[in-house]
């Protein structure tokens, strides 16, 4: 990996480099995606079936687009029993973590005759998109469905690509069933997002769409946002390791590569105060790349977006980490909890050498759907709140309104909204006429 001295200039160059990976920078695909989205909105099922045959080489129709109970049973027969046991253990952890996030309605009544509050309700229908291209991610199935179910979503509708024979990956299907998906449809890509957003004869319209995907999926979510809600427009995966001279270089190298293997656009960055550690990590990375199964993807990722930055001191290193605002941040220092208190921007923070990033991906419980491309400065991980909505509650007795009605009328008149003022005034006009 390239080793660079961390300066203000190198930091700015890095930030500009990372931003190139944002889906917003792929305008050349937007017209293609817009065409697919508009076509699905107009032709509905007919367009979905056509695109599925074109892109996935599968003949799907109204009779076989929805996964059946029989197909689910077949999937269970194909899944390794040990993997099923792990999925169930992971589900317990994910559900337990997200149950602690749930919020409840509240009401506050006063003796003056007022009651204010907040009514919290679950979103009624949610669409979950699950990729099925370069890699299959049953872990993402759990991370997207479980918080929705914990929130109380009535209907979770999942879409995922099928193979040329019209079959969904069995691991994906079993994970969906275990997590509580209500329906699963065999459609992927931008056409799946459009179908969920607008509805077709076979696929119901949803209120919100969540889940990762390629650039076409990301741009389709961007295109339908506003007509439905979405979780985010996710960019490629990224990891930043913050380390000092006490870190184990072999561990650090292995953790960096855990994200670099996702795709050629993934980012893996080490910021360290130790030149010696920097060199050792670089050497370990070279050794690992030679033997790992996805070495071509890893090498391209490292060549494009892999960095080892050497900082003068820990404060400079932490400041840079906060500027980068990485999706995953590992802290491997002598006092990792102290460093953690100074981190403002990160999707997920992993503390200490035994808390490697894949622990969060698969098992610990916190959600692995995280903000990318620096958006951790203002976005949060996927959570139960993403599947709930809030309504304000207002109640005033006549006596309570009478005490303040002239204040409200004055405010409305100051904004030249006389109908607003009149709406309050008519309730007391008889009294004023007397």
CSV table of C-alpha atoms in Angstrom, one decimal:
chain,number,residue,atom,x,y,z
A,1,UNK,CA,0.0,0.0,0.0
A,2,UNK,CA,1.1,3.6,-0.6
A,3,UNK,CA,2.5,5.3,2.5
A,4,UNK,CA,2.0,9.1,2.6
A,5,UNK,CA,2.9,11.7,5.1
A,6,UNK,CA,-0.3,13.2,6.6
A,7,UNK,CA,-0.4,16.9,5.8
A,8,UNK,CA,-3.3,19.3,5.1
A,9,UNK,CA,-2.6,19.0,1.4
A,10,UNK,CA,-2.5,15.1,1.4
A,11,UNK,CA,-5.7,15.1,3.5
A,12,UNK,CA,-7.5,17.4,1.0
A,13,UNK,CA,-6.3,15.3,-1.9
A,14,UNK,CA,-7.6,12.2,-0.2
A,15,UNK,CA,-11.0,13.6,0.5
A,16,UNK,CA,-11.4,14.7,-3.1
A,17,UNK,CA,-10.3,11.3,-4.2
A,18,UNK,CA,-12.8,9.6,-2.0
A,19,UNK,CA,-15.7,11.8,-3.2
A,20,UNK,CA,-15.2,10.5,-6.7
A,21,UNK,CA,-16.8,7.3,-5.6
A,22,UNK,CA,-20.1,8.9,-4.8
A,23,UNK,CA,-23.1,7.8,-6.8
A,24,UNK,CA,-23.7,11.5,-7.5
A,25,UNK,CA,-20.7,11.5,-9.7
A,26,UNK,CA,-22.0,9.0,-12.1
A,27,UNK,CA,-24.3,11.2,-14.1
A,28,UNK,CA,-23.8,9.2,-17.3
A,29,UNK,CA,-25.9,6.4,-15.9
A,30,UNK,CA,-28.8,8.6,-14.7
A,31,UNK,CA,-30.5,8.8,-18.1
A,32,UNK,CA,-30.4,5.0,-18.4
A,33,UNK,CA,-31.9,4.6,-14.9
A,34,UNK,CA,-34.5,7.3,-15.5
A,35,UNK,CA,-35.6,5.4,-18.6
A,36,UNK,CA,-36.0,2.2,-16.8
A,37,UNK,CA,-37.9,3.8,-13.9
A,38,UNK,CA,-40.2,5.7,-16.2
A,39,UNK,CA,-40.8,2.5,-18.3
A,40,UNK,CA,-41.7,0.5,-15.2
A,41,UNK,CA,-44.0,3.2,-14.0
A,42,UNK,CA,-45.8,3.2,-17.4
A,43,UNK,CA,-45.8,-0.5,-18.3
A,44,UNK,CA,-45.6,-2.0,-14.8
A,45,UNK,CA,-45.4,-5.8,-14.8
A,46,UNK,CA,-44.7,-6.0,-18.6
A,47,UNK,CA,-41.6,-3.8,-18.1
A,48,UNK,CA,-40.4,-5.7,-15.0
A,49,UNK,CA,-40.6,-9.0,-16.9
A,50,UNK,CA,-38.8,-7.6,-19.9
A,51,UNK,CA,-35.9,-6.1,-17.9
A,52,UNK,CA,-35.5,-9.3,-15.9
A,53,UNK,CA,-35.1,-11.3,-19.0
A,54,UNK,CA,-32.7,-8.8,-20.5
A,55,UNK,CA,-30.4,-8.4,-17.5
A,56,UNK,CA,-30.8,-11.6,-15.5
A,57,UNK,CA,-31.7,-13.9,-18.4
A,58,UNK,CA,-34.7,-15.3,-16.5
A,59,UNK,CA,-38.3,-15.7,-17.8
A,60,UNK,CA,-40.4,-14.3,-15.0
A,61,UNK,CA,-44.1,-13.8,-15.2
A,62,UNK,CA,-47.1,-13.1,-12.9
A,63,UNK,CA,-47.3,-16.7,-11.9
A,64,UNK,CA,-43.7,-17.2,-10.8
A,65,UNK,CA,-42.4,-13.8,-9.8
A,66,UNK,CA,-43.3,-14.3,-6.1
A,67,UNK,CA,-41.3,-16.8,-4.1
A,68,UNK,CA,-43.5,-19.7,-3.0
A,69,UNK,CA,-43.6,-21.7,0.3
A,70,UNK,CA,-42.3,-24.7,-1.7
A,71,UNK,CA,-39.3,-22.6,-2.9
A,72,UNK,CA,-38.6,-21.6,0.7
A,73,UNK,CA,-38.6,-25.2,1.8
A,74,UNK,CA,-36.3,-26.1,-1.0
A,75,UNK,CA,-33.9,-23.4,0.1
A,76,UNK,CA,-33.8,-24.7,3.7
A,77,UNK,CA,-32.9,-28.1,2.3
A,78,UNK,CA,-29.9,-26.6,0.5
A,79,UNK,CA,-28.5,-24.4,3.3
A,80,UNK,CA,-25.7,-25.7,5.5
A,81,UNK,CA,-27.2,-26.5,8.9
A,82,UNK,CA,-24.2,-24.8,10.6
A,83,UNK,CA,-24.8,-21.6,8.6
A,84,UNK,CA,-28.5,-21.7,9.6
A,85,UNK,CA,-27.4,-22.0,13.3
A,86,UNK,CA,-25.1,-19.0,12.9
A,87,UNK,CA,-27.9,-17.0,11.2
A,88,UNK,CA,-30.2,-17.7,14.1
A,89,UNK,CA,-27.6,-16.7,16.7
A,90,UNK,CA,-26.9,-13.5,14.8
A,91,UNK,CA,-30.6,-12.7,14.6
A,92,UNK,CA,-30.9,-12.9,18.4
A,93,UNK,CA,-28.1,-10.3,18.7
A,94,UNK,CA,-29.4,-8.0,16.0
A,95,UNK,CA,-33.0,-8.1,17.4
A,96,UNK,CA,-31.8,-7.5,21.0
A,97,UNK,CA,-29.8,-4.5,20.0
A,98,UNK,CA,-32.5,-2.9,17.9
A,99,UNK,CA,-35.2,-3.5,20.5
A,100,UNK,CA,-33.3,-1.1,22.8
A,101,UNK,CA,-33.7,1.6,20.1
A,102,UNK,CA,-37.5,1.6,20.1
A,103,UNK,CA,-39.3,4.8,21.2
A,104,UNK,CA,-42.9,5.2,22.3
A,105,UNK,CA,-45.6,7.9,22.0
A,106,UNK,CA,-45.8,10.5,24.8
A,107,UNK,CA,-48.4,12.9,26.0
A,108,UNK,CA,-48.1,15.9,28.4
A,109,UNK,CA,-51.3,17.4,29.8
A,110,UNK,CA,-51.4,20.7,31.8
A,111,UNK,CA,-53.9,22.1,34.3
A,112,UNK,CA,-54.6,25.0,32.0
A,113,UNK,CA,-56.5,22.6,29.7
A,114,UNK,CA,-53.8,21.8,27.1
A,115,UNK,CA,-52.4,18.4,26.0
A,116,UNK,CA,-49.4,18.1,23.7
A,117,UNK,CA,-47.7,15.0,22.6
A,118,UNK,CA,-46.1,12.9,20.0
A,119,UNK,CA,-47.7,9.8,18.4
A,120,UNK,CA,-45.2,7.3,17.1
A,121,UNK,CA,-46.3,4.9,14.4
A,122,UNK,CA,-44.6,2.3,12.3
A,123,UNK,CA,-44.4,2.8,8.5
A,124,UNK,CA,-47.0,0.4,7.1
A,125,UNK,CA,-45.2,-1.1,4.1
A,126,UNK,CA,-41.4,-1.3,3.5
A,127,UNK,CA,-39.5,-2.6,0.5
A,128,UNK,CA,-36.1,-4.3,1.2
A,129,UNK,CA,-33.7,-4.6,-1.8
A,130,UNK,CA,-31.2,-7.4,-1.6
A,131,UNK,CA,-28.3,-7.6,-4.2
A,132,UNK,CA,-27.6,-10.8,-6.0
A,133,UNK,CA,-24.7,-9.9,-8.4
A,134,UNK,CA,-21.0,-10.1,-7.6
A,135,UNK,CA,-21.7,-11.4,-4.1
A,136,UNK,CA,-24.7,-12.5,-2.0
A,137,UNK,CA,-25.2,-11.0,1.4
A,138,UNK,CA,-27.7,-12.8,3.7
A,139,UNK,CA,-26.3,-10.7,6.5
A,140,UNK,CA,-27.7,-7.6,4.8
A,141,UNK,CA,-31.1,-9.3,4.7
A,142,UNK,CA,-31.0,-9.6,8.5
A,143,UNK,CA,-29.8,-6.0,9.0
A,144,UNK,CA,-32.6,-4.5,6.9
A,145,UNK,CA,-35.5,-6.6,7.9
A,146,UNK,CA,-35.0,-7.0,11.6
A,147,UNK,CA,-35.2,-3.2,12.6
A,148,UNK,CA,-38.3,-2.9,10.4
A,149,UNK,CA,-40.0,-5.8,12.2
A,150,UNK,CA,-38.9,-4.4,15.6
A,151,UNK,CA,-40.4,-1.1,14.7
A,152,UNK,CA,-43.7,-2.8,13.9
A,153,UNK,CA,-43.8,-2.6,10.1
A,154,UNK,CA,-46.9,-4.7,9.1
A,155,UNK,CA,-45.6,-5.7,5.6
A,156,UNK,CA,-42.0,-6.2,4.6
A,157,UNK,CA,-41.7,-6.8,0.9
A,158,UNK,CA,-38.3,-8.0,-0.4
A,159,UNK,CA,-37.0,-8.0,-3.9
A,160,UNK,CA,-33.8,-9.7,-5.1
A,161,UNK,CA,-32.5,-11.0,-8.5
A,162,UNK,CA,-32.9,-14.6,-9.4
A,163,UNK,CA,-30.7,-16.7,-11.6
A,164,UNK,CA,-31.4,-17.8,-15.2
A,165,UNK,CA,-33.5,-20.7,-13.9
A,166,UNK,CA,-35.7,-18.3,-11.9
A,167,UNK,CA,-34.2,-19.4,-8.5
A,168,UNK,CA,-33.2,-17.1,-5.6
A,169,UNK,CA,-30.0,-17.8,-3.8
A,170,UNK,CA,-31.0,-20.2,-1.0
A,171,UNK,CA,-28.9,-18.5,1.7
A,172,UNK,CA,-30.6,-15.2,0.9
A,173,UNK,CA,-34.0,-16.8,0.9
A,174,UNK,CA,-33.5,-18.6,4.2
A,175,UNK,CA,-32.2,-15.4,5.9
A,176,UNK,CA,-35.3,-13.5,4.6
A,177,UNK,CA,-37.6,-16.1,6.1
A,178,UNK,CA,-35.8,-16.2,9.4
A,179,UNK,CA,-35.9,-12.4,9.7
A,180,UNK,CA,-39.6,-12.2,8.9
A,181,UNK,CA,-40.0,-11.1,5.3
A,182,UNK,CA,-43.7,-11.2,4.4
A,183,UNK,CA,-43.2,-11.5,0.6
A,184,UNK,CA,-40.2,-12.0,-1.7
A,185,UNK,CA,-40.2,-11.2,-5.4
A,186,UNK,CA,-37.7,-12.3,-8.0
A,187,UNK,CA,-36.6,-9.0,-9.5
A,188,UNK,CA,-33.4,-6.9,-9.2
A,189,UNK,CA,-31.8,-3.7,-10.4
A,190,UNK,CA,-33.4,-0.3,-11.1
A,191,UNK,CA,-36.5,-2.1,-12.2
A,192,UNK,CA,-37.0,-3.5,-8.8
A,193,UNK,CA,-36.7,-0.1,-7.1
A,194,UNK,CA,-39.2,1.4,-9.6
A,195,UNK,CA,-41.7,-1.5,-9.0
A,196,UNK,CA,-41.5,-1.0,-5.2
A,197,UNK,CA,-41.9,2.8,-5.6
A,198,UNK,CA,-44.8,2.8,-8.0
A,199,UNK,CA,-46.3,-0.6,-7.7
A,200,UNK,CA,-47.2,-3.1,-10.5
A,201,UNK,CA,-49.8,-5.7,-11.0
A,202,UNK,CA,-47.7,-8.2,-9.1
A,203,UNK,CA,-45.5,-6.1,-6.8
A,204,UNK,CA,-47.2,-3.8,-4.3
A,205,UNK,CA,-46.2,-0.2,-3.8
A,206,UNK,CA,-44.4,0.5,-0.6
A,207,UNK,CA,-43.9,3.6,1.6
A,208,UNK,CA,-40.1,3.3,2.0
A,209,UNK,CA,-37.3,1.4,0.3
A,210,UNK,CA,-34.1,0.3,2.1
A,211,UNK,CA,-31.1,-1.9,1.2
A,212,UNK,CA,-27.8,-1.8,-0.7
A,213,UNK,CA,-27.2,-2.2,-4.4
A,214,UNK,CA,-25.0,-1.2,-7.3
A,215,UNK,CA,-24.8,2.2,-9.0
A,216,UNK,CA,-28.1,1.5,-10.9
A,217,UNK,CA,-29.9,0.6,-7.7
A,218,UNK,CA,-28.5,3.7,-6.0
A,219,UNK,CA,-29.5,6.0,-8.8
A,220,UNK,CA,-32.9,4.5,-9.0
A,221,UNK,CA,-33.4,5.1,-5.3
A,222,UNK,CA,-32.4,8.7,-5.8
A,223,UNK,CA,-34.8,9.0,-8.7
A,224,UNK,CA,-37.9,7.8,-6.7
A,225,UNK,CA,-37.0,9.7,-3.5
A,226,UNK,CA,-39.9,12.0,-2.7
A,227,UNK,CA,-42.5,9.6,-4.1
A,228,UNK,CA,-41.4,7.2,-1.5
A,229,UNK,CA,-38.9,7.5,1.4
A,230,UNK,CA,-35.5,5.8,1.1
A,231,UNK,CA,-32.8,4.9,3.7
A,232,UNK,CA,-29.8,6.5,1.9
A,233,UNK,CA,-27.9,6.5,-1.4
A,234,UNK,CA,-25.0,4.4,-0.4
A,235,UNK,CA,-21.6,4.5,-1.9
A,236,UNK,CA,-18.9,1.8,-1.9
A,237,UNK,CA,-17.7,0.3,1.3
A,238,UNK,CA,-14.9,1.9,3.4
A,239,UNK,CA,-12.8,1.3,6.4
A,240,UNK,CA,-10.4,3.5,8.4
A,241,UNK,CA,-8.1,2.1,11.0
A,242,UNK,CA,-6.7,4.6,13.6
A,243,UNK,CA,-3.6,3.0,15.1
A,244,UNK,CA,-0.4,3.8,17.1
A,245,UNK,CA,2.8,1.8,17.7
A,246,UNK,CA,1.0,-0.7,20.0
A,247,UNK,CA,-1.1,-2.1,17.2
A,248,UNK,CA,-0.6,-5.6,15.7
A,249,UNK,CA,0.4,-4.9,12.0
A,250,UNK,CA,-1.0,-8.3,10.9
A,251,UNK,CA,-4.4,-7.6,12.5
A,252,UNK,CA,-4.5,-4.1,11.0
A,253,UNK,CA,-3.6,-5.4,7.5
A,254,UNK,CA,-6.3,-8.2,7.7
A,255,UNK,CA,-8.9,-5.7,8.7
A,256,UNK,CA,-8.1,-3.2,5.9
A,257,UNK,CA,-8.5,-6.0,3.4
A,258,UNK,CA,-11.8,-7.1,4.8
A,259,UNK,CA,-13.4,-4.1,3.1
A,260,UNK,CA,-11.1,-3.8,0.1
A,261,UNK,CA,-12.5,-7.2,-1.1
A,262,UNK,CA,-16.0,-5.8,-1.6
A,263,UNK,CA,-15.3,-4.1,-4.9
A,264,UNK,CA,-12.8,-2.1,-6.9
A,265,UNK,CA,-14.3,1.2,-5.5
A,266,UNK,CA,-13.9,0.2,-1.8
A,267,UNK,CA,-11.6,2.3,0.3
A,268,UNK,CA,-9.2,1.1,3.0
A,269,UNK,CA,-7.2,3.7,5.0
A,270,UNK,CA,-4.8,3.4,7.9
A,271,UNK,CA,-3.9,6.5,9.8
A,272,UNK,CA,-1.0,5.9,12.2
A,273,UNK,CA,1.5,7.9,14.3
A,274,UNK,CA,4.1,5.2,13.7
A,275,UNK,CA,6.2,5.0,10.6
A,276,UNK,CA,7.4,1.6,11.6
A,277,UNK,CA,3.8,0.3,11.9
A,278,UNK,CA,3.0,1.8,8.5
A,279,UNK,CA,5.8,-0.2,6.8
A,280,UNK,CA,4.9,-3.4,8.6
A,281,UNK,CA,1.2,-3.1,7.7
A,282,UNK,CA,2.1,-2.5,4.1
A,283,UNK,CA,4.3,-5.6,4.0
A,284,UNK,CA,1.5,-7.7,5.6
A,285,UNK,CA,-1.0,-6.4,3.1
A,286,UNK,CA,1.3,-7.5,0.2
A,287,UNK,CA,1.5,-11.0,1.8
A,288,UNK,CA,-2.3,-11.4,2.3
A,289,UNK,CA,-3.2,-10.2,-1.2
A,290,UNK,CA,-1.2,-13.0,-2.8
A,291,UNK,CA,-3.3,-15.7,-1.1
A,292,UNK,CA,-6.8,-14.2,-0.8
A,293,UNK,CA,-9.4,-15.4,-3.2
A,294,UNK,CA,-10.6,-12.0,-4.3
A,295,UNK,CA,-7.1,-10.7,-4.9
A,296,UNK,CA,-7.8,-9.0,-8.2
A,297,UNK,CA,-10.6,-6.9,-6.7
A,298,UNK,CA,-8.5,-6.2,-3.6
A,299,UNK,CA,-5.5,-5.0,-5.5
A,300,UNK,CA,-7.6,-2.6,-7.7
A,301,UNK,CA,-9.3,-1.2,-4.6
A,302,UNK,CA,-5.9,-0.6,-2.9
A,303,UNK,CA,-4.4,0.9,-6.1
A,304,UNK,CA,-7.4,3.3,-6.4
A,305,UNK,CA,-8.4,4.1,-2.8
A,306,UNK,CA,-6.0,2.5,-0.4
A,307,UNK,CA,-3.8,4.7,1.8
A,308,UNK,CA,-1.5,4.6,4.8
A,309,UNK,CA,-1.2,8.1,6.3
A,310,UNK,CA,1.5,8.8,8.8
A,311,UNK,CA,0.6,11.6,11.3
A,312,UNK,CA,2.8,13.6,13.5
A,313,UNK,CA,0.7,13.0,16.6
A,314,UNK,CA,-2.6,11.4,17.6
A,315,UNK,CA,-4.5,14.7,17.6
A,316,UNK,CA,-3.7,15.2,14.0
A,317,UNK,CA,-4.7,11.6,13.2
A,318,UNK,CA,-8.0,12.0,15.0
A,319,UNK,CA,-8.8,15.3,13.3
A,320,UNK,CA,-8.2,13.6,9.9
A,321,UNK,CA,-10.4,10.7,10.9
A,322,UNK,CA,-13.2,13.1,11.8
A,323,UNK,CA,-12.8,14.9,8.4
A,324,UNK,CA,-12.9,11.6,6.5
A,325,UNK,CA,-15.9,10.4,8.5
A,326,UNK,CA,-15.5,6.8,7.5
A,327,UNK,CA,-18.3,4.2,7.3
A,328,UNK,CA,-16.3,1.8,9.6
A,329,UNK,CA,-13.7,3.1,12.0
A,330,UNK,CA,-11.4,0.9,14.0
A,331,UNK,CA,-9.4,2.3,17.0
A,332,UNK,CA,-6.3,0.2,17.7
A,333,UNK,CA,-4.3,2.3,20.2
A,334,UNK,CA,-2.9,2.1,23.7
A,335,UNK,CA,-6.0,4.0,25.0
A,336,UNK,CA,-8.8,3.2,22.5
A,337,UNK,CA,-11.6,4.3,24.8
A,338,UNK,CA,-10.0,7.7,25.3
A,339,UNK,CA,-9.6,8.1,21.5
A,340,UNK,CA,-13.2,7.0,21.0
A,341,UNK,CA,-14.5,10.0,23.1
A,342,UNK,CA,-12.8,12.3,20.6
A,343,UNK,CA,-14.3,10.8,17.5
A,344,UNK,CA,-17.3,12.8,16.2
A,345,UNK,CA,-17.8,11.3,12.7
A,346,UNK,CA,-18.0,7.6,12.0
A,347,UNK,CA,-20.7,5.2,10.9
A,348,UNK,CA,-19.6,2.5,13.4
A,349,UNK,CA,-16.7,2.6,15.8
A,350,UNK,CA,-14.8,-0.6,16.7
A,351,UNK,CA,-12.7,-0.4,19.9
A,352,UNK,CA,-9.6,-2.4,20.5
A,353,UNK,CA,-7.7,-5.1,18.5
A,354,UNK,CA,-10.4,-7.8,19.1
A,355,UNK,CA,-13.2,-5.8,17.7
A,356,UNK,CA,-12.6,-6.2,14.0
A,357,UNK,CA,-15.0,-4.8,11.4
A,358,UNK,CA,-16.5,-8.2,10.4
A,359,UNK,CA,-17.7,-8.7,13.9
A,360,UNK,CA,-20.2,-5.8,13.2
A,361,UNK,CA,-21.0,-7.1,9.7
A,362,UNK,CA,-22.3,-10.4,10.9
A,363,UNK,CA,-22.8,-10.9,14.5
A,364,UNK,CA,-22.5,-8.3,17.3
A,365,UNK,CA,-25.9,-6.7,16.8
A,366,UNK,CA,-25.5,-3.1,15.7
A,367,UNK,CA,-26.6,-2.4,12.1
A,368,UNK,CA,-24.1,-2.7,9.4
A,369,UNK,CA,-26.0,-0.5,7.0
A,370,UNK,CA,-23.9,2.6,7.5
A,371,UNK,CA,-23.4,6.1,6.1
A,372,UNK,CA,-20.6,6.3,3.4
A,373,UNK,CA,-18.7,9.0,1.5
A,374,UNK,CA,-18.3,11.3,4.5
A,375,UNK,CA,-22.1,11.4,5.2
A,376,UNK,CA,-21.4,10.1,8.7
A,377,UNK,CA,-21.0,13.8,9.5
A,378,UNK,CA,-24.8,14.0,9.4
A,379,UNK,CA,-26.3,10.5,8.9
A,380,UNK,CA,-26.7,7.6,11.2
A,381,UNK,CA,-26.7,3.8,10.8
A,382,UNK,CA,-29.9,2.2,9.8
A,383,UNK,CA,-32.0,1.9,12.9
A,384,UNK,CA,-35.6,1.4,14.2
A,385,UNK,CA,-36.3,5.1,13.9
A,386,UNK,CA,-35.9,4.7,10.1
A,387,UNK,CA,-39.1,2.6,10.1
A,388,UNK,CA,-41.2,4.8,12.3
A,389,UNK,CA,-42.8,8.2,11.8
A,390,UNK,CA,-44.0,10.8,14.3
A,391,UNK,CA,-47.2,12.8,14.4
A,392,UNK,CA,-47.6,15.8,16.7
A,393,UNK,CA,-50.7,15.8,19.0
A,394,UNK,CA,-52.4,19.1,20.0
A,395,UNK,CA,-55.4,19.6,22.2
A,396,UNK,CA,-56.7,22.8,23.7
A,397,UNK,CA,-59.8,23.2,25.7
A,398,UNK,CA,-62.0,26.3,25.0
A,399,UNK,CA,-60.7,27.9,28.2
A,400,UNK,CA,-57.0,27.3,27.2
A,401,UNK,CA,-57.6,28.7,23.7
A,402,UNK,CA,-59.5,31.7,25.0
A,403,UNK,CA,-56.5,32.7,27.1
A,404,UNK,CA,-54.2,33.0,24.1
A,405,UNK,CA,-56.5,33.6,21.1
A,406,UNK,CA,-55.6,37.3,20.7
A,407,UNK,CA,-51.9,36.5,20.7
A,408,UNK,CA,-52.4,33.9,17.9
A,409,UNK,CA,-54.5,36.4,15.9
A,410,UNK,CA,-51.9,39.1,16.2
A,411,UNK,CA,-49.1,36.7,15.0
A,412,UNK,CA,-51.2,35.7,12.0
A,413,UNK,CA,-52.0,39.3,11.1
A,414,UNK,CA,-48.4,40.2,11.3
A,415,UNK,CA,-47.8,37.6,8.5
A,416,UNK,CA,-50.7,39.0,6.6
A,417,UNK,CA,-52.5,35.6,6.8
A,418,UNK,CA,-55.9,36.9,7.7
A,419,UNK,CA,-57.7,33.6,7.1
A,420,UNK,CA,-55.4,32.1,9.8
A,421,UNK,CA,-56.4,34.9,12.2
A,422,UNK,CA,-60.1,34.5,11.3
A,423,UNK,CA,-59.9,30.7,12.0
A,424,UNK,CA,-59.2,31.6,15.6
A,425,UNK,CA,-61.3,34.7,15.8
A,426,UNK,CA,-64.6,33.0,14.8
A,427,UNK,CA,-64.5,30.9,18.0
A,428,UNK,CA,-64.8,34.0,20.2
A,429,UNK,CA,-66.6,36.5,18.0
A,430,UNK,CA,-69.9,36.3,19.8
A,431,UNK,CA,-68.3,37.0,23.1
A,432,UNK,CA,-66.5,40.0,21.7
A,433,UNK,CA,-69.8,41.3,20.2
A,434,UNK,CA,-71.4,41.3,23.6
